[in-house]
PDB file of C-alpha atoms in Angstrom:
ATOM      1  CA  UNK A 215       0.711  20.521  13.465  1.00 60.00           C
ATOM      2  CA  UNK A 216      -1.718  18.576  11.233  1.00 75.00           C
ATOM      3  CA  UNK A 217      -0.432  16.636   8.231  1.00 85.00           C
ATOM      4  CA  UNK A 218      -2.462  17.065   5.055  1.00 87.00           C
ATOM      5  CA  UNK A 219      -2.461  14.403   2.340  1.00 91.00           C
ATOM      6  CA  UNK A 220      -2.836  14.977  -1.390  1.00 90.00           C
ATOM      7  CA  UNK A 221      -3.403  12.478  -4.181  1.00 92.00           C
ATOM      8  CA  UNK A 222      -1.687  13.155  -7.510  1.00 90.00           C
ATOM      9  CA  UNK A 223      -3.091  11.158 -10.405  1.00 89.00           C
ATOM     10  CA  UNK A 224      -0.679  10.495 -13.234  1.00 88.00           C
ATOM     11  CA  UNK A 225      -0.133   8.025 -16.057  1.00 87.00           C
ATOM     12  CA  UNK A 226       0.437   4.394 -15.055  1.00 90.00           C
ATOM     13  CA  UNK A 227       4.139   3.609 -15.284  1.00 90.00           C
ATOM     14  CA  UNK A 228       5.278   7.181 -14.573  1.00 88.00           C
ATOM     15  CA  UNK A 229       4.722   7.189 -10.804  1.00 93.00           C
ATOM     16  CA  UNK A 230       8.354   6.845  -9.719  1.00 94.00           C
ATOM     17  CA  UNK A 231       9.536   9.374 -12.303  1.00 90.00           C
ATOM     18  CA  UNK A 232       7.030  11.887 -10.989  1.00 89.00           C
ATOM     19  CA  UNK A 233       8.135  11.314  -7.387  1.00 93.00           C
ATOM     20  CA  UNK A 234      11.776  11.920  -8.336  1.00 92.00           C
ATOM     21  CA  UNK A 235      10.965  15.075 -10.275  1.00 88.00           C
ATOM     22  CA  UNK A 236       8.839  16.524  -7.486  1.00 89.00           C
ATOM     23  CA  UNK A 237      11.561  15.862  -4.916  1.00 91.00           C
ATOM     24  CA  UNK A 238      14.155  17.442  -7.209  1.00 89.00           C
ATOM     25  CA  UNK A 239      12.357  20.505  -8.533  1.00 85.00           C
ATOM     26  CA  UNK A 240       9.370  21.506  -6.380  1.00 86.00           C
ATOM     27  CA  UNK A 241      10.150  23.869  -3.490  1.00 82.00           C
ATOM     28  CA  UNK A 242      10.748  21.800  -0.367  1.00 84.00           C
ATOM     29  CA  UNK A 243       8.647  24.101   1.824  1.00 80.00           C
ATOM     30  CA  UNK A 244       5.535  23.046  -0.115  1.00 81.00           C
ATOM     31  CA  UNK A 245       5.580  19.419   1.028  1.00 86.00           C
ATOM     32  CA  UNK A 246       6.826  17.022   3.679  1.00 90.00           C
ATOM     33  CA  UNK A 247       6.964  13.721   1.750  1.00 94.00           C
ATOM     34  CA  UNK A 248       6.281  12.553  -1.779  1.00 95.00           C
ATOM     35  CA  UNK A 249       5.936   8.809  -2.365  1.00 97.00           C
ATOM     36  CA  UNK A 250       4.083   5.876  -3.860  1.00 97.00           C
ATOM     37  CA  UNK A 251       2.603   3.066  -1.788  1.00 98.00           C
ATOM     38  CA  UNK A 252       3.877  -0.436  -2.384  1.00 97.00           C
ATOM     39  CA  UNK A 253       2.607  -3.759  -1.161  1.00 96.00           C
ATOM     40  CA  UNK A 254       4.285  -7.113  -0.654  1.00 95.00           C
ATOM     41  CA  UNK A 255       2.934 -10.129  -2.516  1.00 93.00           C
ATOM     42  CA  UNK A 256       3.951 -13.779  -2.641  1.00 89.00           C
ATOM     43  CA  UNK A 257       4.522 -15.917  -5.692  1.00 83.00           C
ATOM     44  CA  UNK A 258       4.392 -19.675  -5.183  1.00 76.00           C
ATOM     45  CA  UNK A 259       6.972 -21.134  -7.524  1.00 77.00           C
ATOM     46  CA  UNK A 260       8.365 -24.665  -7.432  1.00 72.00           C
ATOM     47  CA  UNK A 261       7.263 -25.032  -3.801  1.00 73.00           C
ATOM     48  CA  UNK A 262       9.071 -21.820  -2.865  1.00 78.00           C
ATOM     49  CA  UNK A 263       7.505 -18.642  -1.518  1.00 82.00           C
ATOM     50  CA  UNK A 264       8.910 -15.676  -3.432  1.00 86.00           C
ATOM     51  CA  UNK A 265       8.141 -12.208  -2.035  1.00 89.00           C
ATOM     52  CA  UNK A 266       8.150  -9.179  -4.307  1.00 90.00           C
ATOM     53  CA  UNK A 267       6.866  -5.617  -4.123  1.00 93.00           C
ATOM     54  CA  UNK A 268       4.421  -3.956  -6.480  1.00 94.00           C
ATOM     55  CA  UNK A 269       2.445  -0.718  -6.564  1.00 96.00           C
ATOM     56  CA  UNK A 270      -0.754  -0.833  -4.553  1.00 96.00           C
ATOM     57  CA  UNK A 271      -2.283   2.112  -6.441  1.00 96.00           C
ATOM     58  CA  UNK A 272      -1.029   2.329 -10.048  1.00 95.00           C
ATOM     59  CA  UNK A 273      -1.195   5.859 -11.412  1.00 93.00           C
ATOM     60  CA  UNK A 274      -1.218   7.395  -7.932  1.00 94.00           C
ATOM     61  CA  UNK A 275       1.423   9.471  -6.156  1.00 95.00           C
ATOM     62  CA  UNK A 276       0.934  10.728  -2.610  1.00 95.00           C
ATOM     63  CA  UNK A 277       2.183  13.953  -1.125  1.00 91.00           C
ATOM     64  CA  UNK A 278       1.973  15.184   2.464  1.00 91.00           C
ATOM     65  CA  UNK A 279       2.235  18.689   3.873  1.00 86.00           C
ATOM     66  CA  UNK A 280       2.405  20.111   7.351  1.00 78.00           C
ATOM     67  CA  UNK A 281       0.143  23.102   7.809  1.00 66.00           C
ATOM     68  CA  UNK A 282      -3.165  24.493   8.826  1.00 61.00           C
ATOM     69  CA  UNK A 283      -6.345  24.057   6.803  1.00 54.00           C
ATOM     70  CA  UNK A 284      -6.402  27.748   5.919  1.00 50.00           C
ATOM     71  CA  UNK A 285      -3.354  27.313   3.663  1.00 61.00           C
ATOM     72  CA  UNK A 286      -4.735  24.274   1.893  1.00 64.00           C
ATOM     73  CA  UNK A 287      -6.131  25.981  -1.229  1.00 66.00           C
ATOM     74  CA  UNK A 288      -3.130  28.211  -1.930  1.00 72.00           C
ATOM     75  CA  UNK A 289      -0.714  25.322  -1.331  1.00 71.00           C
ATOM     76  CA  UNK A 290      -2.637  23.086  -3.700  1.00 70.00           C
ATOM     77  CA  UNK A 291      -2.483  25.769  -6.394  1.00 75.00           C
ATOM     78  CA  UNK A 292       1.259  26.197  -5.937  1.00 77.00           C
ATOM     79  CA  UNK A 293       1.815  22.453  -6.013  1.00 73.00           C
ATOM     80  CA  UNK A 294      -0.374  21.983  -9.080  1.00 72.00           C
ATOM     81  CA  UNK A 295       1.475  24.766 -10.900  1.00 75.00           C
ATOM     82  CA  UNK A 296       4.876  23.369  -9.972  1.00 75.00           C
ATOM     83  CA  UNK A 297       3.970  19.805 -10.916  1.00 73.00           C
ATOM     84  CA  UNK A 298       2.457  20.872 -14.250  1.00 70.00           C
ATOM     85  CA  UNK A 299       5.584  22.845 -15.122  1.00 73.00           C
ATOM     86  CA  UNK A 300       8.023  20.101 -14.298  1.00 67.00           C
ATOM     87  CA  UNK A 301       6.121  17.438 -16.236  1.00 63.00           C
ATOM     88  CA  UNK A 302       5.496  19.755 -19.175  1.00 63.00           C
ATOM     89  CA  UNK A 303       1.794  18.959 -19.423  1.00 61.00           C
ATOM     90  CA  UNK A 304      -1.505  19.803 -17.724  1.00 58.00           C
ATOM     91  CA  UNK A 305      -2.864  16.262 -17.537  1.00 67.00           C
ATOM     92  CA  UNK A 306      -1.930  15.800 -13.890  1.00 75.00           C
ATOM     93  CA  UNK A 307      -4.478  16.396 -11.148  1.00 79.00           C
ATOM     94  CA  UNK A 308      -3.830  17.009  -7.476  1.00 82.00           C
ATOM     95  CA  UNK A 309      -6.652  16.321  -5.028  1.00 86.00           C
ATOM     96  CA  UNK A 310      -6.875  16.876  -1.263  1.00 87.00           C
ATOM     97  CA  UNK A 311      -7.579  13.668   0.627  1.00 92.00           C
ATOM     98  CA  UNK A 312     -10.064  13.175   3.428  1.00 93.00           C
ATOM     99  CA  UNK A 313      -8.458  12.695   6.869  1.00 93.00           C
ATOM    100  CA  UNK A 314     -10.052   9.250   7.247  1.00 95.00           C
ATOM    101  CA  UNK A 315      -8.513   8.115   3.942  1.00 96.00           C
ATOM    102  CA  UNK A 316      -5.094   9.316   5.090  1.00 95.00           C
ATOM    103  CA  UNK A 317      -5.435   7.568   8.457  1.00 94.00           C
ATOM    104  CA  UNK A 318      -6.382   4.299   6.779  1.00 96.00           C
ATOM    105  CA  UNK A 319      -3.386   4.410   4.435  1.00 96.00           C
ATOM    106  CA  UNK A 320      -1.061   5.322   7.309  1.00 96.00           C
ATOM    107  CA  UNK A 321      -2.291   2.353   9.341  1.00 95.00           C
ATOM    108  CA  UNK A 322      -1.851  -0.238   6.610  1.00 96.00           C
ATOM    109  CA  UNK A 323       1.396   1.073   5.038  1.00 96.00           C
ATOM    110  CA  UNK A 324       3.281   2.571   7.995  1.00 95.00           C
ATOM    111  CA  UNK A 325       6.229   4.954   7.816  1.00 94.00           C
ATOM    112  CA  UNK A 326       7.840   2.948   5.001  1.00 96.00           C
ATOM    113  CA  UNK A 327       4.720   3.306   2.813  1.00 97.00           C
ATOM    114  CA  UNK A 328       4.714  -0.446   2.218  1.00 96.00           C
ATOM    115  CA  UNK A 329       1.775  -2.729   2.989  1.00 96.00           C
ATOM    116  CA  UNK A 330       3.537  -5.741   4.482  1.00 94.00           C
ATOM    117  CA  UNK A 331       2.357  -9.326   4.194  1.00 93.00           C
ATOM    118  CA  UNK A 332      -0.295 -10.279   6.733  1.00 94.00           C
ATOM    119  CA  UNK A 333      -0.015 -13.615   8.493  1.00 93.00           C
ATOM    120  CA  UNK A 334      -3.193 -15.699   8.237  1.00 92.00           C
ATOM    121  CA  UNK A 335      -3.532 -18.542  10.703  1.00 89.00           C
ATOM    122  CA  UNK A 336      -5.710 -21.565   9.922  1.00 84.00           C
ATOM    123  CA  UNK A 337      -7.143 -24.122  12.316  1.00 83.00           C
ATOM    124  CA  UNK A 338      -7.066 -27.910  11.906  1.00 80.00           C
ATOM    125  CA  UNK A 339     -10.067 -27.747   9.583  1.00 78.00           C
ATOM    126  CA  UNK A 340      -8.397 -25.201   7.332  1.00 76.00           C
ATOM    127  CA  UNK A 341     -10.528 -22.280   8.474  1.00 82.00           C
ATOM    128  CA  UNK A 342      -9.169 -18.847   9.375  1.00 85.00           C
ATOM    129  CA  UNK A 343      -8.677 -18.434  13.111  1.00 85.00           C
ATOM    130  CA  UNK A 344      -6.262 -15.482  13.302  1.00 88.00           C
ATOM    131  CA  UNK A 345      -4.905 -12.449  11.447  1.00 90.00           C
ATOM    132  CA  UNK A 346      -1.946 -10.142  11.894  1.00 92.00           C
ATOM    133  CA  UNK A 347      -1.706  -6.519  10.825  1.00 92.00           C
ATOM    134  CA  UNK A 348      -2.073  -4.878   8.411  1.00 93.00           C
ATOM    135  CA  UNK A 349      -4.985  -7.089   7.322  1.00 94.00           C
ATOM    136  CA  UNK A 350      -6.396  -6.967  10.831  1.00 92.00           C
ATOM    137  CA  UNK A 351      -7.024  -3.248  10.290  1.00 92.00           C
ATOM    138  CA  UNK A 352      -9.408  -4.247   7.468  1.00 91.00           C
ATOM    139  CA  UNK A 353     -11.018  -7.126   9.330  1.00 86.00           C
ATOM    140  CA  UNK A 354     -14.605  -5.974   8.865  1.00 88.00           C
ATOM    141  CA  UNK A 355     -14.054  -5.215   5.159  1.00 93.00           C
ATOM    142  CA  UNK A 356     -12.586  -8.536   3.995  1.00 93.00           C
ATOM    143  CA  UNK A 357     -14.628 -10.045   1.161  1.00 93.00           C
ATOM    144  CA  UNK A 358     -12.559 -13.142   0.504  1.00 92.00           C
ATOM    145  CA  UNK A 359      -9.247 -14.816   1.238  1.00 92.00           C
ATOM    146  CA  UNK A 360      -7.579 -16.856  -1.503  1.00 91.00           C
ATOM    147  CA  UNK A 361      -5.091 -19.157   0.223  1.00 90.00           C
ATOM    148  CA  UNK A 362      -3.454 -20.731  -2.834  1.00 88.00           C
ATOM    149  CA  UNK A 363      -2.753 -17.388  -4.494  1.00 90.00           C
ATOM    150  CA  UNK A 364      -1.881 -15.725  -1.181  1.00 91.00           C
ATOM    151  CA  UNK A 365      -4.135 -12.703  -1.201  1.00 94.00           C
ATOM    152  CA  UNK A 366      -7.152 -11.204   0.541  1.00 95.00           C
ATOM    153  CA  UNK A 367      -9.761  -9.030  -1.150  1.00 95.00           C
ATOM    154  CA  UNK A 368     -10.733  -5.981   0.896  1.00 96.00           C
ATOM    155  CA  UNK A 369     -13.587  -3.648   0.019  1.00 95.00           C
ATOM    156  CA  UNK A 370     -13.077  -0.025   1.051  1.00 94.00           C
ATOM    157  CA  UNK A 371     -13.872   3.525   0.049  1.00 94.00           C
ATOM    158  CA  UNK A 372     -10.999   5.851  -0.858  1.00 94.00           C
ATOM    159  CA  UNK A 373     -11.044   9.387  -2.309  1.00 91.00           C
ATOM    160  CA  UNK A 374     -14.797   9.068  -2.841  1.00 90.00           C
ATOM    161  CA  UNK A 375     -14.605   5.847  -4.833  1.00 91.00           C
ATOM    162  CA  UNK A 376     -15.390   2.269  -3.867  1.00 94.00           C
ATOM    163  CA  UNK A 377     -12.317   0.114  -4.324  1.00 94.00           C
ATOM    164  CA  UNK A 378     -11.395  -3.537  -3.992  1.00 95.00           C
ATOM    165  CA  UNK A 379      -7.867  -3.866  -2.647  1.00 96.00           C
ATOM    166  CA  UNK A 380      -5.983  -7.104  -3.159  1.00 95.00           C
ATOM    167  CA  UNK A 381      -3.529  -7.460  -0.258  1.00 96.00           C
ATOM    168  CA  UNK A 382      -0.822 -10.086   0.124  1.00 95.00           C
ATOM    169  CA  UNK A 383      -0.960 -12.742   2.837  1.00 93.00           C
ATOM    170  CA  UNK A 384       1.377 -15.451   4.090  1.00 90.00           C
ATOM    171  CA  UNK A 385       0.741 -18.812   5.706  1.00 89.00           C
ATOM    172  CA  UNK A 386       2.774 -20.999   8.023  1.00 86.00           C
ATOM    173  CA  UNK A 387       4.401 -22.777   5.085  1.00 84.00           C
ATOM    174  CA  UNK A 388       5.830 -19.457   3.863  1.00 85.00           C
ATOM    175  CA  UNK A 389       8.129 -19.017   6.882  1.00 77.00           C
ATOM    176  CA  UNK A 390      11.250 -19.693   4.787  1.00 71.00           C
ATOM    177  CA  UNK A 391      10.307 -17.348   1.995  1.00 72.00           C
ATOM    178  CA  UNK A 392      12.754 -15.468  -0.230  1.00 72.00           C
ATOM    179  CA  UNK A 393      12.539 -11.692  -0.545  1.00 63.00           C
ATOM    180  CA  UNK A 394      13.306 -10.225  -3.953  1.00 56.00           C
ATOM    181  CA  UNK A 395      14.293  -6.604  -4.477  1.00 49.00           C
ATOM    182  CA  UNK A 396      14.976  -4.509  -7.559  1.00 44.00           C
ATOM    183  CA  UNK A 397      16.026  -6.526 -10.601  1.00 42.00           C
ATOM    184  CA  UNK A 398      15.842  -9.709  -8.547  1.00 46.00           C
ATOM    185  CA  UNK A 399      12.057  -9.619  -8.806  1.00 43.00           C
ATOM    186  CA  UNK A 400      12.406 -10.937 -12.342  1.00 42.00           C
ATOM    187  CA  UNK A 401      14.612 -13.848 -11.314  1.00 45.00           C
ATOM    188  CA  UNK A 402      13.405 -16.216  -8.589  1.00 38.00           C
ATOM    189  CA  UNK A 403      16.863 -17.746  -8.243  1.00 34.00           C
ATOM    190  CA  UNK A 404      18.174 -14.631  -6.511  1.00 36.00           C
ATOM    191  CA  UNK A 405      17.280 -12.959  -3.231  1.00 36.00           C
ATOM    192  CA  UNK A 406      17.932 -13.203   0.460  1.00 32.00           C
ATOM    193  CA  UNK A 407      15.914 -14.878   3.162  1.00 34.00           C
ATOM    194  CA  UNK A 408      13.873 -12.629   5.364  1.00 38.00           C
ATOM    195  CA  UNK A 409      11.860 -13.579   8.446  1.00 36.00           C
ATOM    196  CA  UNK A 410       8.665 -11.902   9.528  1.00 37.00           C
ATOM    197  CA  UNK A 411       7.859 -11.624  13.182  1.00 36.00           C
ATOM    198  CA  UNK A 412       4.203 -12.508  13.734  1.00 34.00           C
ATOM    199  CA  UNK A 413       2.735 -10.269  16.413  1.00 34.00           C
ATOM    200  CA  UNK A 414      -0.606  -9.072  17.661  1.00 36.00           C
ATOM    201  CA  UNK A 415      -2.666 -11.976  16.341  1.00 36.00           C
ATOM    202  CA  UNK A 416      -6.435 -11.683  16.556  1.00 38.00           C
ATOM    203  CA  UNK A 417      -8.810 -14.634  16.463  1.00 38.00           C
ATOM    204  CA  UNK A 418     -11.849 -14.132  14.272  1.00 38.00           C
ATOM    205  CA  UNK A 419     -14.880 -16.301  13.480  1.00 38.00           C
ATOM    206  CA  UNK A 420     -14.241 -18.465  10.432  1.00 36.00           C
ATOM    207  CA  UNK A 421     -17.618 -17.508   8.953  1.00 36.00           C
ATOM    208  CA  UNK A 422     -16.378 -13.929   8.458  1.00 39.00           C
ATOM    209  CA  UNK A 423     -13.852 -15.214   5.957  1.00 41.00           C
ATOM    210  CA  UNK A 424     -16.309 -17.144   3.802  1.00 34.00           C
TER     211      UNK A 424
END
């Protein structure tokens, strides 16, 4: 059975509250999952690599449904009505997503709906010679990689708009990084060490990363 994706646009800062309310009050038969998409990023602080999570798409909540295309319009109306009622306002909008947009987000965020750090390998001259997923999925769309600030800029088109995603990367020197969760993200002295297994590396021409 196909899985349909919807994008719910809300106010920035209210994403998690909306997810909780939908899960609590909207009829469960109307949707499969309701979630936001996070990404991992690295802070470099006092020669330490601090990993934290932040929203990849502020103001956006995602909802999936199992069902045939024929029920798409009626389901969207029911969802929109339920969401508007529970939030007590009509400012929310729910939009069906294109299948290619959904596939792209599934590939980069996985079942956990988190875009993990991508390992970037450099050669002896400091040029990129390898990538791991999820950045490898975006290989042909990478505009720039900023090594010091640990991010890559990826140009893509989502829900009919051109977007520049800023995705977190890690380098060899980040192997002993510290992962922060919850309130720990505001305090770099806390956290537990977490290792990332680097798999499925792909060599790419350095000129593509210029």
